[in-house]
Structure formats: C-alpha cells, structure tokens
C-alpha positions as a printed NumPy array, in Angstrom:
array([[-29.295,  -5.121, -16.227],
       [-28.051,  -5.094, -12.652],
       [-24.375,  -5.596, -13.584],
       [-21.894,  -3.822, -11.356],
       [-18.421,  -3.196, -12.714],
       [-15.801,  -2.308, -10.078],
       [-13.847,   0.737, -11.174],
       [-11.049,   1.128,  -8.664],
       [ -9.075,  -0.879,  -6.18 ],
       [-11.497,  -2.137,  -3.571],
       [ -9.845,  -1.475,  -0.227],
       [-10.617,   2.258,  -0.081],
       [-14.291,   1.553,  -0.767],
       [-14.249,  -1.077,   1.978],
       [-12.962,   1.464,   4.504],
       [-15.683,   3.921,   3.48 ],
       [-18.301,   1.178,   3.811],
       [-17.023,   0.204,   7.285],
       [-17.262,   3.782,   8.5  ],
       [-20.677,   4.192,   6.87 ],
       [-21.908,   1.02 ,   8.54 ],
       [-20.638,   2.211,  11.907],
       [-22.501,   5.518,  12.036],
       [-23.817,   6.653,   8.657],
       [-22.602,   9.076,   6.039],
       [-20.751,  11.587,   8.211],
       [-17.989,   9.202,   9.381],
       [-17.677,   7.761,   5.863],
       [-16.851,  11.244,   4.586],
       [-14.115,  11.57 ,   7.221],
       [-12.157,   8.472,   6.179],
       [ -9.564,  10.53 ,   4.317],
       [ -9.124,  13.013,   7.156],
       [ -8.456,  10.188,   9.601],
       [ -5.992,   8.449,   7.28 ],
       [ -4.267,  11.77 ,   6.528],
       [ -3.606,  12.259,  10.247],
       [ -2.413,   8.668,  10.553],
       [ -0.152,   9.138,   7.505],
       [  1.466,  12.189,   9.108],
       [  2.053,  10.138,  12.266],
       [  3.473,   7.249,  10.218],
       [  5.825,   9.644,   8.409],
       [  6.994,  11.038,  11.744],
       [  7.689,   7.534,  13.044],
       [  9.505,   6.594,   9.828],
       [ 11.679,   9.725,   9.957],
       [ 12.405,   9.187,  13.647],
       [ 13.373,   5.566,  13.041],
       [ 15.567,   6.203,  10.007],
       [ 17.154,   9.474,  11.177],
       [ 16.168,  11.187,  14.438],
       [ 13.189,  12.776,  16.149],
       [ 13.717,  16.28 ,  14.801],
       [ 13.945,  15.   ,  11.227],
       [ 10.756,  13.012,  11.671],
       [  8.993,  16.011,  13.178],
       [ 10.137,  18.31 ,  10.367],
       [  8.938,  15.829,   7.736],
       [  5.575,  15.455,   9.487],
       [  5.084,  19.228,   9.758],
       [  5.977,  19.719,   6.095],
       [  3.565,  16.987,   5.037],
       [  0.765,  18.278,   7.273],
       [  1.164,  21.795,   5.849],
       [  1.382,  20.686,   2.241],
       [ -1.481,  22.077,   0.153],
       [ -1.877,  18.821,  -1.778],
       [ -2.073,  16.846,   1.471],
       [ -4.782,  19.148,   2.803],
       [ -6.697,  18.914,  -0.481],
       [ -6.603,  15.13 ,  -0.65 ],
       [ -7.485,  14.848,   3.038],
       [-10.78 ,  16.563,   2.214],
       [-11.407,  14.853,  -1.128],
       [-12.635,  11.281,  -1.435],
       [ -9.854,   9.529,  -3.32 ],
       [ -7.696,   6.6  ,  -2.332],
       [ -4.307,   8.332,  -2.42 ],
       [ -4.307,   9.311,   1.256],
       [ -5.19 ,   5.801,   2.404],
       [ -2.452,   4.337,   0.197],
       [ -0.025,   6.931,   1.576],
       [ -0.774,   5.8  ,   5.123],
       [ -0.158,   2.151,   4.262],
       [  3.102,   2.954,   2.447],
       [  4.527,   5.062,   5.299],
       [  3.402,   2.521,   7.876],
       [  4.981,  -0.268,   5.838],
       [  8.267,   1.618,   5.547],
       [  8.32 ,   2.317,   9.281],
       [  7.654,  -1.319,  10.171],
       [ 10.123,  -2.566,   7.547],
       [ 12.81 ,  -0.338,   9.09 ],
       [ 12.062,  -1.825,  12.502],
       [ 12.259,  -5.322,  11.063],
       [ 15.527,  -4.699,   9.221],
       [ 17.094,  -3.279,  12.382],
       [ 16.211,  -6.491,  14.159],
       [ 13.957,  -4.782,  16.681],
       [ 10.843,  -6.768,  15.872],
       [ 10.255,  -9.937,  13.897],
       [  6.509,  -9.356,  13.742],
       [  7.065,  -5.884,  12.295],
       [  8.203,  -7.473,   9.023],
       [  4.965,  -9.424,   8.677],
       [  2.845,  -6.372,   9.51 ],
       [  4.947,  -4.307,   7.06 ],
       [  4.205,  -6.853,   4.342],
       [  0.502,  -6.579,   5.178],
       [  0.731,  -2.779,   4.957],
       [  2.348,  -2.956,   1.531],
       [ -0.295,  -5.454,   0.435],
       [ -3.005,  -3.091,   1.67 ],
       [ -1.396,  -0.253,  -0.273],
       [ -1.399,  -2.431,  -3.385],
       [ -5.098,  -3.126,  -2.886],
       [ -5.84 ,   0.563,  -2.285],
       [ -4.133,   2.24 ,  -5.244],
       [ -2.683,   0.703,  -8.381],
       [  0.393,   2.928,  -8.463],
       [  1.537,   1.392,  -5.168],
       [  2.583,  -1.653,  -7.213],
       [  5.657,   0.377,  -8.153],
       [  6.896,  -0.443,  -4.65 ],
       [  7.263,  -4.102,  -5.585],
       [ 10.685,  -3.873,  -7.343],
       [ 12.448,  -1.979,  -4.511],
       [ 10.927,  -4.317,  -1.929],
       [ 12.039,  -7.289,  -3.977],
       [ 15.543,  -5.82 ,  -4.145],
       [ 15.623,  -5.508,  -0.341],
       [ 14.421,  -9.078,   0.084],
       [ 16.939, -10.443,  -2.444],
       [ 19.744,  -8.503,  -0.769],
       [ 18.762,  -9.945,   2.591],
       [ 18.715, -13.46 ,   1.147],
       [ 22.067, -12.969,  -0.624],
       [ 23.73 , -11.689,   2.543],
       [ 22.599, -14.581,   4.683],
       [ 19.118, -13.633,   5.745],
       [ 17.963, -15.258,   8.925],
       [ 14.909, -17.429,   9.187],
       [ 12.962, -14.574,  10.723],
       [ 12.647, -13.009,   7.25 ],
       [ 10.743, -15.993,   5.854],
       [  7.3  , -15.064,   7.258],
       [  7.666, -11.536,   5.868],
       [  8.686, -12.882,   2.448],
       [  5.766, -15.323,   2.464],
       [  3.184, -12.653,   3.373],
       [  4.675, -10.129,   0.932],
       [  4.56 , -12.709,  -1.875],
       [  0.977, -13.619,  -1.021],
       [ -0.072,  -9.971,  -1.004],
       [  1.646,  -9.441,  -4.356],
       [ -0.156, -12.4  ,  -5.906],
       [ -3.444, -11.201,  -4.435],
       [ -2.912,  -7.695,  -5.851],
       [ -2.099,  -9.057,  -9.309],
       [ -5.126, -11.355,  -9.296],
       [ -7.348,  -8.553,  -8.048],
       [ -6.128,  -6.308, -10.877],
       [ -6.553,  -9.077, -13.399],
       [-10.005, -10.302, -12.456],
       [-11.799,  -7.797, -10.207],
       [-10.777,  -4.302, -11.272],
       [ -9.789,  -4.866, -14.873],
       [-11.945,  -1.911, -15.953],
       [ -9.792,   0.349, -13.756],
       [ -6.62 ,  -1.17 , -15.138],
       [ -7.858,  -0.625, -18.686],
       [ -8.801,   2.964, -17.9  ],
       [ -5.219,   3.881, -17.181],
       [ -3.744,   1.786, -20.018],
       [ -2.063,  -0.532, -17.565],
       [ -3.788,  -3.675, -18.756],
       [ -3.132,  -3.56 , -22.499],
       [ -0.942,  -6.612, -22.156],
       [ -2.502,  -8.225, -19.083],
       [ -5.375, -10.1  , -20.822],
       [ -2.788, -11.936, -22.913],
       [ -0.828, -13.217, -19.945],
       [ -1.724, -16.031, -17.63 ],
       [ -2.159, -14.836, -14.001],
       [  0.549, -17.242, -12.878],
       [  3.078, -15.563, -15.134],
       [  2.012, -12.178, -13.797],
       [  2.675, -13.36 , -10.253],
       [  6.102, -14.658, -11.258],
       [  6.885, -11.373, -13.008],
       [  5.834,  -9.41 ,  -9.96 ],
       [  7.973, -11.54 ,  -7.687],
       [ 10.975, -11.284,  -9.986]])
C-alpha cells in the first residue's frame, strides 16, 4: 500500500544516505569504517584528556585491534556510529568540566543527542549525565553550564519523541515500548530529565 514503517533510529540511515548521495553506493558502504576510525581517535582523545597520552594510546590500540570492533566496522549496523558519538561526547564533556571550553559542553550535548538518535541503548547514558548535571548545579554551577543543559534537555526530549512517534516499531521489537503507548510524551520527557 506504499506505507513505510521506520524500523530503527534514523540518524545512521541519514549518514548512509548522505554518503550515497555524495558518490553512490561505495561510500555509503564505508560509513562504518570511517566512524570506526573516528571512534578510535575519539577514544584516544578521551583517554589523553582524562589520564595521559600513553593511556589514551593504549586504549585506542586495544579498541582498534578488538575483533568485535573490526567486525562492526565492516558490518552495516549503527553501533559504531553511536560509539563515535558517545566517545566524542565524553571527550568534549571532560573538556567542558575542566573549564577549558564553554562551547565544548554544547557540542558534547549534541554528540549525546546524536548517539540517542543513532542507537536506542545510548539512552542509558541519560541517568549518569543527569547526575553530572545535578551535581554541577548543587555545587554552584556557573552560568556557562546553562547552554549545555538546555541543549542536552532538548536532545533528550527529541530522542523520546522520536522513539514514541517515529520508530515505535523498533521500540516494540526490543520490548522497550510495552509501557510507552500508555504514557503521555510530556511525562516521558520529564522522566528522562529526572
């Protein structure tokens, strides 16, 4: 009947479509390889920022040599793209929390939002991120945290609404949405933010 039902989070498909539109099928099949390399770089930067350069390098080498990483880099699933956004978000959040860059917090929030729109399991990052934000507010957070909080909240609401209205078939497939049709989207957003 011409009805299309979206089955997964949409951001991974958008990246594949962008690469396909740029130069055809061959680049679209290399999306995961590119994001796998970027994820290794993001892990290196995160390790270097949180610990030191040798720790970051060791983590990057171990990830690059991991059999599962190599498999998913060659297989068209959204895990690698979500991994890149998570590691990039953690790196930028570390920069923001150290006070090195105010804009890094906003870009980190965008990275976490992109991860949420790439793979549903990335929503498990919401409670730890909320704990960090609440801790910052409780300990006298400066005004420079407000843009990050605003963008992170907006991305969370967008992810919940996308799961509720766009990719509900995907949510139902993994038994995540048994209770979602009974809740108003506004309550879901409040629950996510709490």
